[in-house]
Amino acid sequence: MTSKVRKVLSLFLVFTLVCALIPFRGVQAQEQSASTTIYWDDVRQEIDGFGASGAFQQAKHLMEFPEKERQEILDLLFSTDEGAGFSIVRNMVGDGGINEWGNEMDGPTPTIWPKEDGPFVWTGDEDQIWLMNQAKNYGVEKFVSTVWSPPAWMKTNNSVIRGGEVREDKYQQYADYLSAYIRGYKQHHGIDIYGISLANEPDFNASYSSSRWTGKQFKKFINENLTPTFEEDGINSKVILGEAMAFKEDPHIVVPVLEDEQARERVDIVAAHAYGGDRGLGATFPTVKKYDKKLWETETSNLGTNDPTIKDGLYWAKLLHHHMTVAEANAWFYWWFVSFKLDKGEPLINLDIENKEYHLNKRLFTIGNYSRFIRPGYNRINTRTNGGSGIYVSAYKNAETGEYAIVAINENDSSSKLNLNFDGFNATMVTDSVTSYRTSETENLKQLDELAVKNGEVTTELAAKSVTTFIGKAKDVSSSVLSPIKVDEVNSIKQGSKLPVKMKLVDSEGTSIVGAEARLFVAEIVNGEVRSEVEAKSPGNANKGNLFRYDEKAGYYMFNFDSKPHSKGNYQLRIDIGGQTVNSIQVKLR
């Protein structure tokens, strides 16, 4: 009989790693060398996606671009074959404040409820709706909308700008407003709003659309108005709370809501922006984790002069890495997809409205090293790194398909050597190669040659000042011990004789696995207790040490177990791959 045991070698990936939590700076031109182990079964946060926004009329500029250039830009933003593969679009819930600030180049969207005693209006947001529909063509399914300010008539200052608060006597209208927006965009525009954010930067009095909130106010509104209204209207969209300016767990806005049992029940996602200071490189969110809420970083950008170079690209990749690995964010957003502001760092792509040209920035591609390959539904998996400096690595997997992505940043001025080993796996998966995509000073998500995984290791180099993504697929593996051994019985042989141990390994597609480092160990069994193991031995030079050899002609692994070094009695033969037991065999030496 044969035993099909899902156990086998490891091969997944592994890289380099961990460095100081400091803003980007060049590292001296000295070759670094590091090794990172990636643990397939040490599963961390689920990834919801990566996104940006077309708010404040910026989607309109793209919509009005010439068709050829417009299509090229859409491909760059959303294509998983040619571009950055963004998977979430963030919108503005219009407030109708165009008479108070901004203009048609950069300003607010009309509101769906302009007058308290008037009807809902379902026109005026054509550009954001157009962008969402374009994103749908690339498979994007998550559309989230943020309220910068409710209509002025709901607020204490009767204005959409300079803060102000939602009047308590208008809390119910505000809840009705959010419900109507979600239902109306589905009914009138065919858009499913995945998540609705109650306020943008509620800690900031802006000269543009803004509204102040405290945690106490949010708690009252959620408990008394939002939750019952959403329940009555059948609203299932995610409720997003926070979006304060700094990437931290705000003790005055977020924590009071989460510590209230009733209010936190309706909060699905806690969000924060990443402006100021080090942008939350080392931030943690203990209360968010305590109550098992999703964490999204929903806006960050360079508000100053644009830097299109790889230096800027590495800065954002490194920030994204830390938000994923330290804060354990579930989603990450840049501010704008595109913008007419040619000299500003706020968009991923700068549009020249006058000449109908566009200009690319390296940050589009270094962020794309994450967003294109780490798809919604992936999970981050843990890594451990030894050695190296200026190198940052994180890993992600799709548990259902076995697909994975590993992103390695090298901010050094010289190339850095990587030893990729696979010792941290559970021996149920196998991968035979990885494909890499690199962004550097001269490359934009360029596909490189495939790297073969041999004996659980890959040695390669990261180019100077680059971000490289390695993708592959791990397959289920099954093993079977072949005749003459019977796995479910005690195999009796004469002491001093040889026992051929044959084993076959195949992946889930039936393909033979030929590169496994399988080893045989032997331990005596006394009174039912398995004693200490020693390496099994074989006669002659057919096997090296206790390592199985692969017989290509026969299509199986072979080890001639020599029983001469062992006295009569009962023994256990254990087949090991990568530190994991593949099969155990009972043997009696008579």
mmCIF file with all atom_site columns, N, CA, C and O in Angstrom, residues 459-492:
data_model
loop_
_atom_site.group_PDB
_atom_site.id
_atom_site.type_symbol
_atom_site.label_atom_id
_atom_site.label_alt_id
_atom_site.label_comp_id
_atom_site.label_asym_id
_atom_site.label_entity_id
_atom_site.label_seq_id
_atom_site.pdbx_PDB_ins_code
_atom_site.Cartn_x
_atom_site.Cartn_y
_atom_site.Cartn_z
_atom_site.occupancy
_atom_site.B_iso_or_equiv
_atom_site.pdbx_formal_charge
_atom_site.auth_seq_id
_atom_site.auth_comp_id
_atom_site.auth_asym_id
_atom_site.auth_atom_id
_atom_site.pdbx_PDB_model_num
ATOM 1   N N  . THR A 1 459 ? 20.199 32.256 -5.570 1.00 0.00 ? 459 THR A N  1
ATOM 2   C CA . THR A 1 459 ? 21.135 33.343 -5.317 1.00 0.00 ? 459 THR A CA 1
ATOM 3   C C  . THR A 1 459 ? 21.055 34.321 -6.479 1.00 0.00 ? 459 THR A C  1
ATOM 4   O O  . THR A 1 459 ? 21.169 33.925 -7.639 1.00 0.00 ? 459 THR A O  1
ATOM 5   N N  . THR A 1 460 ? 20.830 35.592 -6.164 1.00 0.00 ? 460 THR A N  1
ATOM 6   C CA . THR A 1 460 ? 20.676 36.591 -7.214 1.00 0.00 ? 460 THR A CA 1
ATOM 7   C C  . THR A 1 460 ? 21.158 37.932 -6.673 1.00 0.00 ? 460 THR A C  1
ATOM 8   O O  . THR A 1 460 ? 21.696 38.014 -5.574 1.00 0.00 ? 460 THR A O  1
ATOM 9   N N  . GLU A 1 461 ? 20.966 38.961 -7.463 1.00 0.00 ? 461 GLU A N  1
ATOM 10  C CA . GLU A 1 461 ? 21.364 40.303 -7.046 1.00 0.00 ? 461 GLU A CA 1
ATOM 11  C C  . GLU A 1 461 ? 20.223 41.282 -7.286 1.00 0.00 ? 461 GLU A C  1
ATOM 12  O O  . GLU A 1 461 ? 19.505 41.171 -8.279 1.00 0.00 ? 461 GLU A O  1
ATOM 13  N N  . LEU A 1 462 ? 20.110 42.239 -6.359 1.00 0.00 ? 462 LEU A N  1
ATOM 14  C CA . LEU A 1 462 ? 19.208 43.365 -6.549 1.00 0.00 ? 462 LEU A CA 1
ATOM 15  C C  . LEU A 1 462 ? 20.017 44.506 -7.133 1.00 0.00 ? 462 LEU A C  1
ATOM 16  O O  . LEU A 1 462 ? 21.088 44.843 -6.619 1.00 0.00 ? 462 LEU A O  1
ATOM 17  N N  . ALA A 1 463 ? 19.528 45.126 -8.185 1.00 0.00 ? 463 ALA A N  1
ATOM 18  C CA . ALA A 1 463 ? 20.221 46.266 -8.779 1.00 0.00 ? 463 ALA A CA 1
ATOM 19  C C  . ALA A 1 463 ? 20.258 47.426 -7.793 1.00 0.00 ? 463 ALA A C  1
ATOM 20  O O  . ALA A 1 463 ? 19.432 47.541 -6.895 1.00 0.00 ? 463 ALA A O  1
ATOM 21  N N  . ALA A 1 464 ? 21.226 48.294 -7.963 1.00 0.00 ? 464 ALA A N  1
ATOM 22  C CA . ALA A 1 464 ? 21.332 49.483 -7.119 1.00 0.00 ? 464 ALA A CA 1
ATOM 23  C C  . ALA A 1 464 ? 20.064 50.321 -7.242 1.00 0.00 ? 464 ALA A C  1
ATOM 24  O O  . ALA A 1 464 ? 19.482 50.445 -8.326 1.00 0.00 ? 464 ALA A O  1
ATOM 25  N N  . LYS A 1 465 ? 19.618 50.854 -6.126 1.00 0.00 ? 465 LYS A N  1
ATOM 26  C CA . LYS A 1 465 ? 18.457 51.751 -6.086 1.00 0.00 ? 465 LYS A CA 1
ATOM 27  C C  . LYS A 1 465 ? 17.301 51.188 -6.918 1.00 0.00 ? 465 LYS A C  1
ATOM 28  O O  . LYS A 1 465 ? 16.934 51.732 -7.959 1.00 0.00 ? 465 LYS A O  1
ATOM 29  N N  . SER A 1 466 ? 16.750 50.112 -6.433 1.00 0.00 ? 466 SER A N  1
ATOM 30  C CA . SER A 1 466 ? 15.710 49.430 -7.208 1.00 0.00 ? 466 SER A CA 1
ATOM 31  C C  . SER A 1 466 ? 14.667 48.816 -6.299 1.00 0.00 ? 466 SER A C  1
ATOM 32  O O  . SER A 1 466 ? 14.887 48.634 -5.098 1.00 0.00 ? 466 SER A O  1
ATOM 33  N N  . VAL A 1 467 ? 13.529 48.504 -6.898 1.00 0.00 ? 467 VAL A N  1
ATOM 34  C CA . VAL A 1 467 ? 12.489 47.703 -6.255 1.00 0.00 ? 467 VAL A CA 1
ATOM 35  C C  . VAL A 1 467 ? 12.208 46.529 -7.187 1.00 0.00 ? 467 VAL A C  1
ATOM 36  O O  . VAL A 1 467 ? 11.953 46.726 -8.377 1.00 0.00 ? 467 VAL A O  1
ATOM 37  N N  . THR A 1 468 ? 12.276 45.314 -6.652 1.00 0.00 ? 468 THR A N  1
ATOM 38  C CA . THR A 1 468 ? 12.079 44.118 -7.458 1.00 0.00 ? 468 THR A CA 1
ATOM 39  C C  . THR A 1 468 ? 10.994 43.251 -6.837 1.00 0.00 ? 468 THR A C  1
ATOM 40  O O  . THR A 1 468 ? 11.008 43.007 -5.628 1.00 0.00 ? 468 THR A O  1
ATOM 41  N N  . THR A 1 469 ? 10.075 42.812 -7.659 1.00 0.00 ? 469 THR A N  1
ATOM 42  C CA . THR A 1 469 ? 9.027  41.893 -7.211 1.00 0.00 ? 469 THR A CA 1
ATOM 43  C C  . THR A 1 469 ? 9.276  40.526 -7.826 1.00 0.00 ? 469 THR A C  1
ATOM 44  O O  . THR A 1 469 ? 9.496  40.415 -9.032 1.00 0.00 ? 469 THR A O  1
ATOM 45  N N  . PHE A 1 470 ? 9.264  39.507 -6.985 1.00 0.00 ? 470 PHE A N  1
ATOM 46  C CA . PHE A 1 470 ? 9.433  38.126 -7.422 1.00 0.00 ? 470 PHE A CA 1
ATOM 47  C C  . PHE A 1 470 ? 8.084  37.418 -7.271 1.00 0.00 ? 470 PHE A C  1
ATOM 48  O O  . PHE A 1 470 ? 7.507  37.422 -6.191 1.00 0.00 ? 470 PHE A O  1
ATOM 49  N N  . ILE A 1 471 ? 7.605  36.833 -8.339 1.00 0.00 ? 471 ILE A N  1
ATOM 50  C CA . ILE A 1 471 ? 6.320  36.137 -8.271 1.00 0.00 ? 471 ILE A CA 1
ATOM 51  C C  . ILE A 1 471 ? 6.499  34.675 -8.679 1.00 0.00 ? 471 ILE A C  1
ATOM 52  O O  . ILE A 1 471 ? 7.398  34.325 -9.441 1.00 0.00 ? 471 ILE A O  1
ATOM 53  N N  . GLY A 1 472 ? 5.643  33.844 -8.150 1.00 0.00 ? 472 GLY A N  1
ATOM 54  C CA . GLY A 1 472 ? 5.677  32.427 -8.490 1.00 0.00 ? 472 GLY A CA 1
ATOM 55  C C  . GLY A 1 472 ? 4.406  31.770 -8.000 1.00 0.00 ? 472 GLY A C  1
ATOM 56  O O  . GLY A 1 472 ? 3.483  32.429 -7.515 1.00 0.00 ? 472 GLY A O  1
ATOM 57  N N  . LYS A 1 473 ? 4.387  30.469 -8.106 1.00 0.00 ? 473 LYS A N  1
ATOM 58  C CA . LYS A 1 473 ? 3.229  29.712 -7.648 1.00 0.00 ? 473 LYS A CA 1
ATOM 59  C C  . LYS A 1 473 ? 3.698  28.473 -6.915 1.00 0.00 ? 473 LYS A C  1
ATOM 60  O O  . LYS A 1 473 ? 4.477  27.675 -7.446 1.00 0.00 ? 473 LYS A O  1
ATOM 61  N N  . ALA A 1 474 ? 3.236  28.313 -5.694 1.00 0.00 ? 474 ALA A N  1
ATOM 62  C CA . ALA A 1 474 ? 3.545  27.120 -4.912 1.00 0.00 ? 474 ALA A CA 1
ATOM 63  C C  . ALA A 1 474 ? 2.444  26.099 -5.138 1.00 0.00 ? 474 ALA A C  1
ATOM 64  O O  . ALA A 1 474 ? 1.262  26.432 -5.125 1.00 0.00 ? 474 ALA A O  1
ATOM 65  N N  . LYS A 1 475 ? 2.824  24.887 -5.356 1.00 0.00 ? 475 LYS A N  1
ATOM 66  C CA . LYS A 1 475 ? 1.865  23.826 -5.658 1.00 0.00 ? 475 LYS A CA 1
ATOM 67  C C  . LYS A 1 475 ? 1.824  22.813 -4.521 1.00 0.00 ? 475 LYS A C  1
ATOM 68  O O  . LYS A 1 475 ? 2.830  22.554 -3.867 1.00 0.00 ? 475 LYS A O  1
ATOM 69  N N  . ASP A 1 476 ? 0.651  22.237 -4.312 1.00 0.00 ? 476 ASP A N  1
ATOM 70  C CA . ASP A 1 476 ? 0.522  21.152 -3.346 1.00 0.00 ? 476 ASP A CA 1
ATOM 71  C C  . ASP A 1 476 ? 1.385  19.971 -3.784 1.00 0.00 ? 476 ASP A C  1
ATOM 72  O O  . ASP A 1 476 ? 1.521  19.685 -4.972 1.00 0.00 ? 476 ASP A O  1
ATOM 73  N N  . VAL A 1 477 ? 1.928  19.294 -2.806 1.00 0.00 ? 477 VAL A N  1
ATOM 74  C CA . VAL A 1 477 ? 2.780  18.145 -3.086 1.00 0.00 ? 477 VAL A CA 1
ATOM 75  C C  . VAL A 1 477 ? 2.283  16.935 -2.318 1.00 0.00 ? 477 VAL A C  1
ATOM 76  O O  . VAL A 1 477 ? 1.872  17.039 -1.165 1.00 0.00 ? 477 VAL A O  1
ATOM 77  N N  . SER A 1 478 ? 2.304  15.780 -2.965 1.00 0.00 ? 478 SER A N  1
ATOM 78  C CA . SER A 1 478 ? 1.973  14.538 -2.278 1.00 0.00 ? 478 SER A CA 1
ATOM 79  C C  . SER A 1 478 ? 3.146  13.579 -2.422 1.00 0.00 ? 478 SER A C  1
ATOM 80  O O  . SER A 1 478 ? 3.893  13.630 -3.395 1.00 0.00 ? 478 SER A O  1
ATOM 81  N N  . SER A 1 479 ? 3.319  12.704 -1.435 1.00 0.00 ? 479 SER A N  1
ATOM 82  C CA . SER A 1 479 ? 4.413  11.744 -1.465 1.00 0.00 ? 479 SER A CA 1
ATOM 83  C C  . SER A 1 479 ? 3.861  10.342 -1.266 1.00 0.00 ? 479 SER A C  1
ATOM 84  O O  . SER A 1 479 ? 2.837  10.147 -0.607 1.00 0.00 ? 479 SER A O  1
ATOM 85  N N  . SER A 1 480 ? 4.538  9.380  -1.839 1.00 0.00 ? 480 SER A N  1
ATOM 86  C CA . SER A 1 480 ? 4.147  7.987  -1.643 1.00 0.00 ? 480 SER A CA 1
ATOM 87  C C  . SER A 1 480 ? 5.403  7.131  -1.562 1.00 0.00 ? 480 SER A C  1
ATOM 88  O O  . SER A 1 480 ? 6.345  7.331  -2.332 1.00 0.00 ? 480 SER A O  1
ATOM 89  N N  . VAL A 1 481 ? 5.427  6.237  -0.586 1.00 0.00 ? 481 VAL A N  1
ATOM 90  C CA . VAL A 1 481 ? 6.521  5.282  -0.456 1.00 0.00 ? 481 VAL A CA 1
ATOM 91  C C  . VAL A 1 481 ? 6.142  4.038  -1.255 1.00 0.00 ? 481 VAL A C  1
ATOM 92  O O  . VAL A 1 481 ? 5.039  3.507  -1.136 1.00 0.00 ? 481 VAL A O  1
ATOM 93  N N  . LEU A 1 482 ? 7.075  3.583  -2.085 1.00 0.00 ? 482 LEU A N  1
ATOM 94  C CA . LEU A 1 482 ? 6.782  2.519  -3.027 1.00 0.00 ? 482 LEU A CA 1
ATOM 95  C C  . LEU A 1 482 ? 7.197  1.143  -2.498 1.00 0.00 ? 482 LEU A C  1
ATOM 96  O O  . LEU A 1 482 ? 7.930  1.029  -1.510 1.00 0.00 ? 482 LEU A O  1
ATOM 97  N N  . SER A 1 483 ? 6.741  0.104  -3.192 1.00 0.00 ? 483 SER A N  1
ATOM 98  C CA . SER A 1 483 ? 7.102  -1.279 -2.890 1.00 0.00 ? 483 SER A CA 1
ATOM 99  C C  . SER A 1 483 ? 8.637  -1.441 -2.958 1.00 0.00 ? 483 SER A C  1
ATOM 100 O O  . SER A 1 483 ? 9.283  -0.766 -3.775 1.00 0.00 ? 483 SER A O  1
ATOM 101 N N  . PRO A 1 484 ? 9.248  -2.245 -2.114 1.00 0.00 ? 484 PRO A N  1
ATOM 102 C CA . PRO A 1 484 ? 8.637  -3.315 -1.302 1.00 0.00 ? 484 PRO A CA 1
ATOM 103 C C  . PRO A 1 484 ? 8.151  -2.892 0.085  1.00 0.00 ? 484 PRO A C  1
ATOM 104 O O  . PRO A 1 484 ? 7.663  -3.720 0.837  1.00 0.00 ? 484 PRO A O  1
ATOM 105 N N  . ILE A 1 485 ? 8.308  -1.609 0.410  1.00 0.00 ? 485 ILE A N  1
ATOM 106 C CA . ILE A 1 485 ? 7.923  -1.169 1.756  1.00 0.00 ? 485 ILE A CA 1
ATOM 107 C C  . ILE A 1 485 ? 6.413  -1.026 1.849  1.00 0.00 ? 485 ILE A C  1
ATOM 108 O O  . ILE A 1 485 ? 5.750  -0.542 0.924  1.00 0.00 ? 485 ILE A O  1
ATOM 109 N N  . LYS A 1 486 ? 5.868  -1.428 2.984  1.00 0.00 ? 486 LYS A N  1
ATOM 110 C CA . LYS A 1 486 ? 4.463  -1.239 3.292  1.00 0.00 ? 486 LYS A CA 1
ATOM 111 C C  . LYS A 1 486 ? 4.369  -0.271 4.458  1.00 0.00 ? 486 LYS A C  1
ATOM 112 O O  . LYS A 1 486 ? 4.774  -0.593 5.577  1.00 0.00 ? 486 LYS A O  1
ATOM 113 N N  . VAL A 1 487 ? 3.846  0.916  4.181  1.00 0.00 ? 487 VAL A N  1
ATOM 114 C CA . VAL A 1 487 ? 3.858  1.993  5.170  1.00 0.00 ? 487 VAL A CA 1
ATOM 115 C C  . VAL A 1 487 ? 2.988  1.654  6.373  1.00 0.00 ? 487 VAL A C  1
ATOM 116 O O  . VAL A 1 487 ? 3.313  2.004  7.507  1.00 0.00 ? 487 VAL A O  1
ATOM 117 N N  . ASP A 1 488 ? 1.901  0.953  6.159  1.00 0.00 ? 488 ASP A N  1
ATOM 118 C CA . ASP A 1 488 ? 0.958  0.693  7.252  1.00 0.00 ? 488 ASP A CA 1
ATOM 119 C C  . ASP A 1 488 ? 1.261  -0.590 8.015  1.00 0.00 ? 488 ASP A C  1
ATOM 120 O O  . ASP A 1 488 ? 0.481  -1.004 8.867  1.00 0.00 ? 488 ASP A O  1
ATOM 121 N N  . GLU A 1 489 ? 2.386  -1.187 7.712  1.00 0.00 ? 489 GLU A N  1
ATOM 122 C CA . GLU A 1 489 ? 2.754  -2.417 8.405  1.00 0.00 ? 489 GLU A CA 1
ATOM 123 C C  . GLU A 1 489 ? 4.187  -2.329 8.920  1.00 0.00 ? 489 GLU A C  1
ATOM 124 O O  . GLU A 1 489 ? 4.942  -1.435 8.516  1.00 0.00 ? 489 GLU A O  1
ATOM 125 N N  . VAL A 1 490 ? 4.568  -3.262 9.798  1.00 0.00 ? 490 VAL A N  1
ATOM 126 C CA . VAL A 1 490 ? 5.954  -3.374 10.236 1.00 0.00 ? 490 VAL A CA 1
ATOM 127 C C  . VAL A 1 490 ? 6.694  -4.211 9.192  1.00 0.00 ? 490 VAL A C  1
ATOM 128 O O  . VAL A 1 490 ? 6.298  -5.341 8.879  1.00 0.00 ? 490 VAL A O  1
ATOM 129 N N  . ASN A 1 491 ? 7.743  -3.641 8.635  1.00 0.00 ? 491 ASN A N  1
ATOM 130 C CA . ASN A 1 491 ? 8.504  -4.297 7.578  1.00 0.00 ? 491 ASN A CA 1
ATOM 131 C C  . ASN A 1 491 ? 9.651  -5.097 8.201  1.00 0.00 ? 491 ASN A C  1
ATOM 132 O O  . ASN A 1 491 ? 10.557 -4.528 8.809  1.00 0.00 ? 491 ASN A O  1
ATOM 133 N N  . SER A 1 492 ? 9.583  -6.383 8.073  1.00 0.00 ? 492 SER A N  1
ATOM 134 C CA . SER A 1 492 ? 10.559 -7.276 8.716  1.00 0.00 ? 492 SER A CA 1
ATOM 135 C C  . SER A 1 492 ? 11.651 -7.672 7.726  1.00 0.00 ? 492 SER A C  1
ATOM 136 O O  . SER A 1 492 ? 11.360 -8.168 6.634  1.00 0.00 ? 492 SER A O  1
#
